[in-house]
Amino acid sequence: MRSKYGKQREGLEVLRPVKGGSFTWNSLNKASNLLRKGCAWNIHNGKGAKFWRDVWLLQVPLTEVALQPVTEEMLNAHVADYVDEEGSWDIDRLEAWLPPEVLQKITANLVDPLSLEEDTILWTASSNGHFSTSPAYSLALPPRHDPNEKMWRTIWKLPVAERVRCFVWLVSLGRIATNALRYSRKCAESPMCLRCGNDEETILHFLRDCYPARFFWLRWIPQAEHQSFFSSSREDWVRDNILKEDVMESGMNWNSFFSTAVWCIWKNRCTGCFQVLQKVLSAPSLAFSIQQKAILWHKAWQAPTVNFGRQGSRPERIETQIHWSPPRNGWVKLNVDGASAGNPGIAGAGGSIRDEHGKWIRGFVAKVGEASATLAELWAIYYGLHLARKAGYSCVLVESDSQLAIALIKSRHDPVHPYAALLASIRRCLAQDWLVSIGHVYREGNRVADWLSKHSLVYPLGMHELVDPPPALAPILMEDCMGISFQRRVVTHPSSSL
């Protein structure tokens, strides 16, 4: 279809109406505006995306944030035209055209003009760059502000049984099949309450105002709160009690107790409706039953969960001692770390190279620009590897406290991933003629790199090599040499035999 309808066009420009086009092609064109909203260029060698006209850095072309009108000649420039052969950005050339906050975003992107991999299109609404329907629907629909969003989140995180959460959710929506609702739909002969026969059976009536429910609530609601509790509307009544997280004497939160209570009241009401009258609890018995069930469920929820390796079970943690460990003889250890003030925010990276005695060999700090924490971690590994390679070491043990960054490096190459260019450069560096082992370390064993990454934010943009360690690092370096350890609770991994 591209060769038939999209000749001599690149990227999303392929999608253009064509007279006599097929039904499939015309359907794609109808969705082209939505695709353009969610798509952007993913930069590799920078020779496909236009620097000023295409969407690759922000959600809009850079012409819309330029400080002055962009010339016609500049409009045709590619991203690669603004970096040198090593991929360093020509910031001096761009300072007069773009605001500082945009330049910070630019410097956090790696461009490799010598790479054979061309720029690709990614889906910006997902974290991995691949298209998915859920964010596409979100883009297609107008933005909606839900004032009850906090209540919905609270309901689905309540430490109660799932059936209780579902019931409270239905109550908040007014979707419980009371006699009043059933009568309005011609499914009941009368809207009256079967228990008292005095009022229509609405949600508020059977959960709050009918005698058994009112008897229960009067035991728990302070006298000063009676007016607001018994006179509010259903929406306010549910929202106020769900968002109320006061801790009771039993240790449970009020919203958990409230949710359990309304479910028990409804369950008792349904027992009577289905003519099991001998099992219907009286008002005092119902109040006692609710209290006992709430306490029982609270204790069950607080009990530790045994982890048999099943997905969704709570992982077990044990206390252990963490410390920096030196590399074996003939190797050097490269510890790296990244930091982001905001995630995304102004980001930096830092690292150190030490020998088997813990002696400082050299280190670095780098101010990356505006980036996420994970991207900063990847930049730290990138700069650290290049520093070790430049120094001529052939056996390097790399440690990072970012399991996600390590997993991304060890995963298969994905050209549409937002960090694909940087990951590809790291993998090429690892594949050169030297021995490199990369692994995870907890932050307590990575304190030097952690200190360097946090203090890198005060440096100018770019990487700065440190021949000598900063004086403030001396105590940490000494503690690492002495093997000083720190206690940490770590997740235990279940045995494969299970």
Tab-separated table of C-alpha atoms in Angstrom:
chain	number	residue	atom	x	y	z
A	1	MET	CA	0.000	0.000	0.000
A	2	ARG	CA	2.883	2.338	0.735
A	3	SER	CA	4.430	1.705	-2.662
A	4	LYS	CA	1.061	2.200	-4.352
A	5	TYR	CA	-0.276	5.280	-2.570
A	6	GLY	CA	2.619	6.822	-0.647
A	7	LYS	CA	5.404	7.178	-3.166
A	8	GLN	CA	8.043	9.824	-2.458
A	9	ARG	CA	6.607	10.548	0.981
A	10	GLU	CA	8.114	9.891	4.393
A	11	GLY	CA	6.667	9.030	7.802
A	12	LEU	CA	3.083	10.064	8.421
A	13	GLU	CA	3.094	12.145	5.230
A	14	VAL	CA	2.357	8.844	3.482
A	15	LEU	CA	-1.242	9.146	4.708
A	16	ARG	CA	-2.807	11.447	2.139
A	17	PRO	CA	-6.188	11.121	0.375
A	18	VAL	CA	-5.861	9.515	-3.049
A	19	LYS	CA	-8.565	9.603	-5.685
A	20	GLY	CA	-9.762	6.065	-6.315
A	21	GLY	CA	-8.063	4.723	-3.199
A	22	SER	CA	-9.163	1.438	-1.681
A	23	PHE	CA	-11.564	1.222	1.256
A	24	THR	CA	-8.679	0.263	3.566
A	25	TRP	CA	-6.570	3.215	2.435
A	26	ASN	CA	-9.449	5.658	2.833
A	27	SER	CA	-10.155	4.299	6.332
A	28	LEU	CA	-6.530	4.822	7.291
A	29	ASN	CA	-6.750	8.391	6.069
A	30	LYS	CA	-9.769	9.044	8.287
A	31	ALA	CA	-7.698	8.022	11.308
A	32	SER	CA	-4.627	9.957	10.190
A	33	ASN	CA	-5.300	12.970	12.427
A	34	LEU	CA	-5.524	10.726	15.484
A	35	LEU	CA	-2.320	8.946	14.469
A	36	ARG	CA	-0.537	12.244	14.054
A	37	LYS	CA	-1.589	13.269	17.569
A	38	GLY	CA	-0.060	10.120	19.061
A	39	CYS	CA	2.956	9.588	16.815
A	40	ALA	CA	6.388	11.174	16.738
A	41	TRP	CA	9.803	10.517	15.259
A	42	ASN	CA	12.155	8.295	17.241
A	43	ILE	CA	15.665	9.515	16.500
A	44	HIS	CA	18.479	7.095	15.600
A	45	ASN	CA	20.907	8.583	13.061
A	46	GLY	CA	18.866	11.772	12.756
A	47	LYS	CA	18.771	11.684	8.960
A	48	GLY	CA	15.042	11.066	8.560
A	49	ALA	CA	13.323	13.555	10.862
A	50	LYS	CA	13.327	17.269	10.088
A	51	PHE	CA	14.657	19.189	13.081
A	52	TRP	CA	12.204	22.094	12.884
A	53	ARG	CA	9.163	20.782	11.020
A	54	ASP	CA	8.644	17.283	12.417
A	55	VAL	CA	7.401	16.213	15.839
A	56	TRP	CA	10.275	14.421	17.571
A	57	LEU	CA	11.082	16.227	20.833
A	58	LEU	CA	7.890	17.922	22.001
A	59	GLN	CA	4.236	17.329	21.157
A	60	VAL	CA	4.516	20.085	18.554
A	61	PRO	CA	7.157	20.971	15.928
A	62	LEU	CA	10.010	23.106	17.228
A	63	THR	CA	8.948	25.928	14.920
A	64	GLU	CA	6.073	26.587	17.336
A	65	VAL	CA	8.427	27.251	20.269
A	66	ALA	CA	11.206	29.027	18.355
A	67	LEU	CA	12.255	32.426	19.679
A	68	GLN	CA	12.296	33.903	16.172
A	69	PRO	CA	11.017	32.948	12.704
A	70	VAL	CA	12.870	29.979	11.234
A	71	THR	CA	14.342	30.495	7.767
A	72	GLU	CA	13.259	28.379	4.801
A	73	GLU	CA	16.714	26.825	4.596
A	74	MET	CA	16.571	25.776	8.236
A	75	LEU	CA	13.134	24.200	7.790
A	76	ASN	CA	14.663	21.523	5.566
A	77	ALA	CA	17.467	20.679	8.014
A	78	HIS	CA	17.458	17.211	9.567
A	79	VAL	CA	18.153	16.423	13.211
A	80	ALA	CA	21.597	15.088	12.258
A	81	ASP	CA	22.552	18.515	10.903
A	82	TYR	CA	22.766	19.846	14.467
A	83	VAL	CA	25.223	17.282	15.857
A	84	ASP	CA	28.872	16.545	15.068
A	85	GLU	CA	30.307	13.170	14.035
A	86	GLU	CA	30.452	12.045	17.671
A	87	GLY	CA	26.808	12.955	18.270
A	88	SER	CA	27.469	16.068	20.380
A	89	TRP	CA	24.815	18.750	20.024
A	90	ASP	CA	25.740	22.151	18.606
A	91	ILE	CA	24.118	24.040	21.474
A	92	ASP	CA	25.899	27.302	20.643
A	93	ARG	CA	24.172	27.273	17.273
A	94	LEU	CA	20.735	26.682	18.791
A	95	GLU	CA	20.834	29.066	21.754
A	96	ALA	CA	19.575	32.004	19.710
A	97	TRP	CA	16.621	30.019	18.360
A	98	LEU	CA	15.241	27.957	21.241
A	99	PRO	CA	14.463	28.662	24.928
A	100	PRO	CA	16.707	27.084	27.604
A	101	GLU	CA	14.089	24.554	28.751
A	102	VAL	CA	13.851	23.152	25.213
A	103	LEU	CA	17.644	22.953	24.925
A	104	GLN	CA	17.651	20.922	28.162
A	105	LYS	CA	15.315	18.397	26.529
A	106	ILE	CA	17.431	18.255	23.359
A	107	THR	CA	20.683	17.435	25.148
A	108	ALA	CA	19.057	14.419	26.841
A	109	ASN	CA	18.596	12.771	23.418
A	110	LEU	CA	21.372	10.746	21.797
A	111	VAL	CA	21.890	11.012	18.046
A	112	ASP	CA	24.397	8.725	16.315
A	113	PRO	CA	24.944	10.143	12.802
A	114	LEU	CA	27.258	7.233	11.924
A	115	SER	CA	24.587	4.630	12.681
A	116	LEU	CA	23.001	2.725	9.808
A	117	GLU	CA	19.666	2.571	11.629
A	118	GLU	CA	17.187	5.084	10.278
A	119	ASP	CA	14.773	7.171	12.313
A	120	THR	CA	11.468	5.437	13.070
A	121	ILE	CA	7.949	6.395	14.125
A	122	LEU	CA	6.905	5.661	17.711
A	123	TRP	CA	3.610	5.869	19.591
A	124	THR	CA	4.112	8.546	22.242
A	125	ALA	CA	1.106	7.504	24.341
A	126	SER	CA	2.826	4.297	25.512
A	127	SER	CA	6.025	3.835	27.498
A	128	ASN	CA	7.602	1.385	25.028
A	129	GLY	CA	6.722	3.222	21.814
A	130	HIS	CA	4.319	0.559	20.512
A	131	PHE	CA	0.745	1.328	19.524
A	132	SER	CA	-2.026	0.315	21.921
A	133	THR	CA	-5.753	0.935	21.689
A	134	SER	CA	-6.381	2.235	25.214
A	135	PRO	CA	-4.312	5.442	24.891
A	136	ALA	CA	-5.626	5.817	21.336
A	137	TYR	CA	-9.181	6.004	22.679
A	138	SER	CA	-8.005	8.524	25.276
A	139	LEU	CA	-6.595	10.695	22.500
A	140	ALA	CA	-9.754	10.364	20.414
A	141	LEU	CA	-12.111	11.332	23.243
A	142	PRO	CA	-12.298	14.869	24.638
A	143	PRO	CA	-10.562	15.388	27.998
A	144	ARG	CA	-12.837	14.721	30.961
A	145	HIS	CA	-12.454	15.876	34.524
A	146	ASP	CA	-14.093	13.584	37.051
A	147	PRO	CA	-14.516	15.268	40.464
A	148	ASN	CA	-14.927	11.822	42.056
A	149	GLU	CA	-11.665	10.407	40.733
A	150	LYS	CA	-10.096	10.332	44.199
A	151	MET	CA	-13.101	8.421	45.541
A	152	TRP	CA	-12.877	5.807	42.768
A	153	ARG	CA	-9.190	5.238	43.487
A	154	THR	CA	-9.901	4.906	47.200
A	155	ILE	CA	-12.718	2.394	46.665
A	156	TRP	CA	-10.596	0.034	44.583
A	157	LYS	CA	-7.748	0.158	47.103
A	158	LEU	CA	-9.854	-0.533	50.197
A	159	PRO	CA	-8.496	-3.464	52.271
A	160	VAL	CA	-11.795	-5.364	52.054
A	161	ALA	CA	-13.172	-8.264	50.042
A	162	GLU	CA	-13.570	-7.662	46.319
A	163	ARG	CA	-17.345	-8.128	46.498
A	164	VAL	CA	-17.480	-5.304	49.059
A	165	ARG	CA	-15.524	-2.976	46.764
A	166	CYS	CA	-17.863	-3.770	43.877
A	167	PHE	CA	-20.914	-3.151	46.037
A	168	VAL	CA	-19.663	0.220	47.306
A	169	TRP	CA	-18.850	1.191	43.718
A	170	LEU	CA	-22.432	0.357	42.661
A	171	VAL	CA	-23.837	2.280	45.621
A	172	SER	CA	-21.822	5.356	44.649
A	173	LEU	CA	-23.244	5.095	41.121
A	174	GLY	CA	-26.813	4.541	42.345
A	175	ARG	CA	-27.061	1.183	40.572
A	176	ILE	CA	-28.410	-1.024	43.377
A	177	ALA	CA	-31.682	-2.789	42.515
A	178	THR	CA	-33.824	-1.438	45.328
A	179	ASN	CA	-37.621	-1.672	45.217
A	180	ALA	CA	-37.809	1.982	44.182
A	181	LEU	CA	-35.525	1.363	41.198
A	182	ARG	CA	-37.228	-1.902	40.257
A	183	TYR	CA	-40.661	-0.248	40.480
A	184	SER	CA	-39.537	2.566	38.162
A	185	ARG	CA	-38.570	-0.109	35.640
A	186	LYS	CA	-41.891	-1.978	35.979
A	187	CYS	CA	-40.150	-4.907	37.672
A	188	ALA	CA	-41.808	-4.618	41.096
A	189	GLU	CA	-45.372	-4.162	42.330
A	190	SER	CA	-44.473	-1.563	44.954
A	191	PRO	CA	-41.569	0.797	45.672
A	192	MET	CA	-42.097	0.530	49.439
A	193	CYS	CA	-39.562	-0.878	51.879
A	194	LEU	CA	-40.387	-4.487	52.811
A	195	ARG	CA	-38.818	-4.099	56.248
A	196	CYS	CA	-40.635	-1.048	57.641
A	197	GLY	CA	-43.293	-0.342	54.995
A	198	ASN	CA	-43.190	3.383	55.768
A	199	ASP	CA	-41.037	4.804	52.953
A	200	GLU	CA	-39.883	4.004	49.460
A	201	GLU	CA	-36.916	1.693	49.462
A	202	THR	CA	-34.155	3.874	48.017
A	203	ILE	CA	-30.460	3.219	48.495
A	204	LEU	CA	-30.238	5.747	51.296
A	205	HIS	CA	-33.345	4.369	52.990
A	206	PHE	CA	-32.222	0.774	53.419
A	207	LEU	CA	-28.522	1.608	54.038
A	208	ARG	CA	-29.003	4.521	56.435
A	209	ASP	CA	-32.564	5.509	57.354
A	210	CYS	CA	-34.464	2.239	57.839
A	211	TYR	CA	-34.647	1.089	61.458
A	212	PRO	CA	-31.984	-1.727	61.447
A	213	ALA	CA	-29.456	0.472	59.628
A	214	ARG	CA	-30.222	3.563	61.711
A	215	PHE	CA	-29.935	1.521	64.919
A	216	PHE	CA	-26.441	0.485	63.843
A	217	TRP	CA	-25.220	3.915	62.725
A	218	LEU	CA	-26.424	5.626	65.904
A	219	ARG	CA	-24.038	3.415	67.866
A	220	TRP	CA	-21.023	4.555	65.846
A	221	ILE	CA	-21.655	8.129	64.701
A	222	PRO	CA	-20.853	10.825	67.306
A	223	GLN	CA	-23.767	12.988	68.407
A	224	ALA	CA	-22.174	16.098	66.896
A	225	GLU	CA	-22.113	14.471	63.441
A	226	HIS	CA	-25.702	13.171	63.369
A	227	GLN	CA	-27.053	16.138	61.425
A	228	SER	CA	-24.560	15.911	58.564
A	229	PHE	CA	-24.515	12.095	58.482
A	230	PHE	CA	-28.297	11.559	58.346
A	231	SER	CA	-29.231	14.506	56.133
A	232	SER	CA	-26.692	14.400	53.295
A	233	SER	CA	-27.480	13.158	49.793
A	234	ARG	CA	-26.440	9.721	48.625
A	235	GLU	CA	-23.496	11.074	46.613
A	236	ASP	CA	-22.181	13.176	49.500
A	237	TRP	CA	-22.867	10.449	52.050
A	238	VAL	CA	-20.854	7.830	50.184
A	239	ARG	CA	-18.030	10.192	49.194
A	240	ASP	CA	-17.583	11.664	52.680
A	241	ASN	CA	-17.390	8.245	54.329
A	242	ILE	CA	-15.175	6.642	51.688
A	243	LEU	CA	-12.661	9.490	51.885
A	244	LYS	CA	-12.711	9.453	55.693
A	245	GLU	CA	-9.623	7.510	56.780
A	246	ASP	CA	-9.784	8.035	60.556
A	247	VAL	CA	-8.223	5.117	62.437
A	248	MET	CA	-10.589	3.346	64.840
A	249	GLU	CA	-9.704	1.618	68.128
A	250	SER	CA	-9.553	-1.738	66.346
A	251	GLY	CA	-6.835	-0.408	64.044
A	252	MET	CA	-8.915	-0.329	60.871
A	253	ASN	CA	-9.766	2.811	58.945
A	254	TRP	CA	-13.290	4.184	59.050
A	255	ASN	CA	-13.804	3.820	55.277
A	256	SER	CA	-13.061	0.079	55.497
A	257	PHE	CA	-15.480	-0.309	58.401
A	258	PHE	CA	-18.132	1.744	56.590
A	259	SER	CA	-17.804	-0.365	53.424
A	260	THR	CA	-18.133	-3.609	55.356
A	261	ALA	CA	-21.169	-2.257	57.213
A	262	VAL	CA	-23.170	-1.197	54.150
A	263	TRP	CA	-22.457	-4.546	52.468
A	264	CYS	CA	-23.668	-6.469	55.549
A	265	ILE	CA	-26.821	-4.320	55.756
A	266	TRP	CA	-27.583	-5.054	52.092
A	267	LYS	CA	-26.893	-8.764	52.544
A	268	ASN	CA	-29.290	-8.924	55.499
A	269	ARG	CA	-31.942	-7.096	53.471
A	270	CYS	CA	-31.589	-9.561	50.572
A	271	THR	CA	-31.925	-12.482	52.972
A	272	GLY	CA	-35.394	-11.232	53.891
A	273	CYS	CA	-36.372	-10.560	50.272
A	274	PHE	CA	-35.656	-14.149	49.315
A	275	GLN	CA	-37.977	-15.350	52.096
A	276	VAL	CA	-35.351	-16.872	54.368
A	277	LEU	CA	-37.025	-15.017	57.212
A	278	GLN	CA	-35.601	-17.196	59.948
A	279	LYS	CA	-32.100	-16.022	58.965
A	280	VAL	CA	-32.902	-12.299	58.985
A	281	LEU	CA	-31.018	-10.621	61.838
A	282	SER	CA	-32.685	-8.254	64.245
A	283	ALA	CA	-31.280	-4.747	64.555
A	284	PRO	CA	-29.100	-5.524	67.626
A	285	SER	CA	-27.924	-8.821	66.128
A	286	LEU	CA	-27.111	-7.108	62.825
A	287	ALA	CA	-25.047	-4.448	64.605
A	288	PHE	CA	-23.079	-7.113	66.486
A	289	SER	CA	-22.571	-9.185	63.309
A	290	ILE	CA	-21.237	-6.195	61.367
A	291	GLN	CA	-18.735	-5.346	64.084
A	292	GLN	CA	-17.473	-8.934	64.341
A	293	LYS	CA	-17.187	-9.386	60.576
A	294	ALA	CA	-15.327	-6.077	60.158
A	295	ILE	CA	-12.801	-7.025	62.847
A	296	LEU	CA	-12.372	-10.523	61.391
A	297	TRP	CA	-11.749	-9.219	57.872
A	298	HIS	CA	-9.358	-6.579	59.184
A	299	LYS	CA	-7.268	-9.219	60.980
A	300	ALA	CA	-7.294	-11.433	57.898
A	301	TRP	CA	-6.113	-8.547	55.744
A	302	GLN	CA	-3.297	-7.716	58.156
A	303	ALA	CA	-2.052	-11.308	58.349
A	304	PRO	CA	1.208	-12.000	56.452
A	305	THR	CA	0.801	-13.664	53.086
A	306	VAL	CA	2.798	-16.799	52.310
A	307	ASN	CA	4.592	-16.423	48.987
A	308	PHE	CA	4.633	-19.585	46.883
A	309	GLY	CA	5.900	-17.778	43.800
A	310	ARG	CA	2.441	-17.120	42.402
A	311	GLN	CA	1.893	-13.874	40.584
A	312	GLY	CA	0.198	-11.274	42.745
A	313	SER	CA	1.336	-12.684	46.105
A	314	ARG	CA	3.235	-10.407	48.439
A	315	PRO	CA	7.013	-10.944	48.199
A	316	GLU	CA	8.855	-11.971	51.323
A	317	ARG	CA	11.627	-9.708	52.595
A	318	ILE	CA	14.583	-10.456	54.838
A	319	GLU	CA	17.082	-8.263	56.659
A	320	THR	CA	20.552	-8.328	55.112
A	321	GLN	CA	23.789	-6.340	55.203
A	322	ILE	CA	24.773	-4.422	52.046
A	323	HIS	CA	28.243	-3.018	51.363
A	324	TRP	CA	30.488	-2.117	48.447
A	325	SER	CA	32.604	-5.088	47.396
A	326	PRO	CA	35.869	-4.768	45.446
A	327	PRO	CA	36.387	-6.499	42.082
A	328	ARG	CA	38.614	-9.543	41.728
A	329	ASN	CA	42.275	-9.137	40.827
A	330	GLY	CA	42.891	-7.822	37.330
A	331	TRP	CA	39.480	-6.177	37.111
A	332	VAL	CA	38.209	-2.687	37.862
A	333	LYS	CA	34.754	-1.825	39.129
A	334	LEU	CA	32.642	0.880	37.526
A	335	ASN	CA	29.805	2.076	39.767
A	336	VAL	CA	27.270	4.359	38.077
A	337	ASP	CA	24.052	6.101	39.027
A	338	GLY	CA	21.587	8.581	37.571
A	339	ALA	CA	19.367	11.164	39.232
A	340	SER	CA	16.419	13.232	38.042
A	341	ALA	CA	14.914	16.176	39.911
A	342	GLY	CA	11.305	15.623	38.926
A	343	ASN	CA	11.210	12.440	36.813
A	344	PRO	CA	11.205	13.894	34.252
A	345	GLY	CA	13.250	16.864	35.349
A	346	ILE	CA	16.784	18.175	35.247
A	347	ALA	CA	18.858	14.993	35.292
A	348	GLY	CA	22.454	14.071	35.932
A	349	ALA	CA	24.723	11.050	36.081
A	350	GLY	CA	27.846	10.079	37.944
A	351	GLY	CA	30.231	7.202	38.380
A	352	SER	CA	33.597	6.031	39.652
A	353	ILE	CA	36.217	3.484	38.624
A	354	ARG	CA	38.067	1.726	41.468
A	355	ASP	CA	40.553	-1.138	41.683
A	356	GLU	CA	40.528	-4.305	43.801
A	357	HIS	CA	41.747	-2.324	46.824
A	358	GLY	CA	38.983	0.258	46.572
A	359	LYS	CA	41.412	2.925	45.369
A	360	TRP	CA	39.916	5.686	43.235
A	361	ILE	CA	41.197	5.563	39.656
A	362	ARG	CA	38.948	8.120	38.034
A	363	GLY	CA	35.327	9.200	37.881
A	364	PHE	CA	32.880	11.463	36.145
A	365	VAL	CA	29.821	13.648	36.549
A	366	ALA	CA	27.461	14.564	33.726
A	367	LYS	CA	24.559	16.947	33.488
A	368	VAL	CA	22.236	15.269	31.010
A	369	GLY	CA	19.455	17.825	30.582
A	370	GLU	CA	15.759	17.167	31.167
A	371	ALA	CA	15.157	13.425	31.378
A	372	SER	CA	13.438	10.680	33.342
A	373	ALA	CA	15.216	8.781	36.102
A	374	THR	CA	15.580	5.686	33.897
A	375	LEU	CA	17.065	7.696	31.036
A	376	ALA	CA	19.519	9.280	33.482
A	377	GLU	CA	20.552	5.787	34.640
A	378	LEU	CA	21.192	4.753	31.036
A	379	TRP	CA	23.261	7.883	30.409
A	380	ALA	CA	25.328	7.021	33.495
A	381	ILE	CA	26.093	3.567	32.081
A	382	TYR	CA	26.859	5.084	28.658
A	383	TYR	CA	29.306	7.673	30.021
A	384	GLY	CA	30.887	5.191	32.433
A	385	LEU	CA	31.566	2.618	29.717
A	386	HIS	CA	33.114	5.216	27.427
A	387	LEU	CA	35.300	6.480	30.273
A	388	ALA	CA	36.513	2.956	31.076
A	389	ARG	CA	37.106	2.244	27.385
A	390	LYS	CA	39.034	5.478	26.955
A	391	ALA	CA	41.219	4.589	29.963
A	392	GLY	CA	42.152	1.291	28.301
A	393	TYR	CA	40.746	-1.211	30.789
A	394	SER	CA	40.015	-4.666	29.406
A	395	CYS	CA	38.136	-6.235	32.347
A	396	VAL	CA	35.365	-4.086	33.810
A	397	LEU	CA	32.648	-4.945	36.320
A	398	VAL	CA	29.749	-2.481	35.973
A	399	GLU	CA	27.248	-1.992	38.791
A	400	SER	CA	24.052	0.074	38.723
A	401	ASP	CA	21.213	0.292	41.239
A	402	SER	CA	18.618	0.482	38.437
A	403	GLN	CA	17.243	-2.966	37.652
A	404	LEU	CA	15.076	-1.461	34.908
A	405	ALA	CA	18.051	0.081	33.106
A	406	ILE	CA	19.949	-3.211	33.225
A	407	ALA	CA	16.899	-5.123	31.973
A	408	LEU	CA	16.514	-2.711	29.038
A	409	ILE	CA	20.162	-3.163	28.057
A	410	LYS	CA	19.883	-6.961	28.187
A	411	SER	CA	16.590	-7.051	26.262
A	412	ARG	CA	16.252	-7.420	22.496
A	413	HIS	CA	16.723	-4.358	20.327
A	414	ASP	CA	13.438	-2.542	19.751
A	415	PRO	CA	13.776	0.299	17.206
A	416	VAL	CA	10.616	2.097	18.372
A	417	HIS	CA	11.532	2.204	22.059
A	418	PRO	CA	12.032	5.841	23.152
A	419	TYR	CA	15.541	4.996	24.411
A	420	ALA	CA	16.456	2.782	21.437
A	421	ALA	CA	19.352	4.918	20.139
A	422	LEU	CA	21.049	5.164	23.541
A	423	LEU	CA	20.486	1.462	24.247
A	424	ALA	CA	21.949	0.519	20.857
A	425	SER	CA	25.046	2.622	21.538
A	426	ILE	CA	25.523	0.974	24.950
A	427	ARG	CA	25.171	-2.503	23.432
A	428	ARG	CA	27.733	-1.690	20.719
A	429	CYS	CA	30.154	-0.542	23.397
A	430	LEU	CA	29.614	-3.745	25.391
A	431	ALA	CA	30.219	-5.862	22.270
A	432	GLN	CA	33.744	-4.524	21.672
A	433	ASP	CA	36.915	-6.513	22.377
A	434	TRP	CA	36.922	-6.367	26.167
A	435	LEU	CA	35.382	-8.219	29.098
A	436	VAL	CA	32.459	-6.389	30.666
A	437	SER	CA	30.060	-7.753	33.267
A	438	ILE	CA	27.055	-5.628	34.195
A	439	GLY	CA	24.906	-6.290	37.247
A	440	HIS	CA	22.630	-4.806	39.872
A	441	VAL	CA	23.681	-3.465	43.257
A	442	TYR	CA	21.561	-1.942	46.004
A	443	ARG	CA	21.965	1.771	46.710
A	444	GLU	CA	23.821	1.036	49.967
A	445	GLY	CA	26.582	-0.558	47.873
A	446	ASN	CA	26.533	2.252	45.324
A	447	ARG	CA	26.906	5.289	47.566
A	448	VAL	CA	29.821	6.919	45.728
A	449	ALA	CA	27.979	6.936	42.398
A	450	ASP	CA	24.810	8.067	44.155
A	451	TRP	CA	26.646	11.060	45.638
A	452	LEU	CA	28.221	11.966	42.289
A	453	SER	CA	24.921	11.770	40.388
A	454	LYS	CA	23.127	14.046	42.838
A	455	HIS	CA	25.934	16.622	42.771
A	456	SER	CA	26.215	16.502	38.973
A	457	LEU	CA	23.224	18.828	38.658
A	458	VAL	CA	25.341	21.851	39.641
A	459	TYR	CA	27.749	21.280	36.718
A	460	PRO	CA	27.371	22.676	33.178
A	461	LEU	CA	25.757	20.489	30.521
A	462	GLY	CA	27.862	17.567	29.335
A	463	MET	CA	30.262	15.035	30.846
A	464	HIS	CA	33.118	16.118	33.120
A	465	GLU	CA	35.916	13.694	33.973
A	466	LEU	CA	37.202	13.658	37.558
A	467	VAL	CA	40.851	12.674	37.939
A	468	ASP	CA	40.682	13.089	41.715
A	469	PRO	CA	37.639	12.446	43.907
A	470	PRO	CA	35.841	15.450	45.409
A	471	PRO	CA	37.001	15.983	49.029
A	472	ALA	CA	33.459	15.413	50.331
A	473	LEU	CA	33.619	11.824	49.021
A	474	ALA	CA	36.572	10.859	51.239
A	475	PRO	CA	34.464	9.455	54.147
A	476	ILE	CA	32.347	7.310	51.802
A	477	LEU	CA	35.415	6.003	49.950
A	478	MET	CA	37.048	5.134	53.272
A	479	GLU	CA	33.943	3.294	54.523
A	480	ASP	CA	33.781	1.311	51.273
A	481	CYS	CA	37.441	0.277	51.662
A	482	MET	CA	36.749	-0.813	55.243
A	483	GLY	CA	33.724	-2.863	54.175
A	484	ILE	CA	31.233	-0.916	56.302
A	485	SER	CA	27.793	-2.430	55.704
A	486	PHE	CA	24.252	-1.109	56.026
A	487	GLN	CA	21.088	-3.000	56.882
A	488	ARG	CA	18.371	-3.331	54.252
A	489	ARG	CA	15.215	-5.379	53.770
A	490	VAL	CA	15.471	-7.160	50.432
A	491	VAL	CA	13.040	-9.315	48.486
A	492	THR	CA	13.746	-13.039	48.564
A	493	HIS	CA	13.219	-15.015	45.391
A	494	PRO	CA	11.333	-18.319	45.717
A	495	SER	CA	13.136	-21.518	44.914
A	496	SER	CA	12.666	-22.838	41.396
A	497	SER	CA	11.572	-26.168	42.873
A	498	LEU	CA	8.337	-24.525	43.943
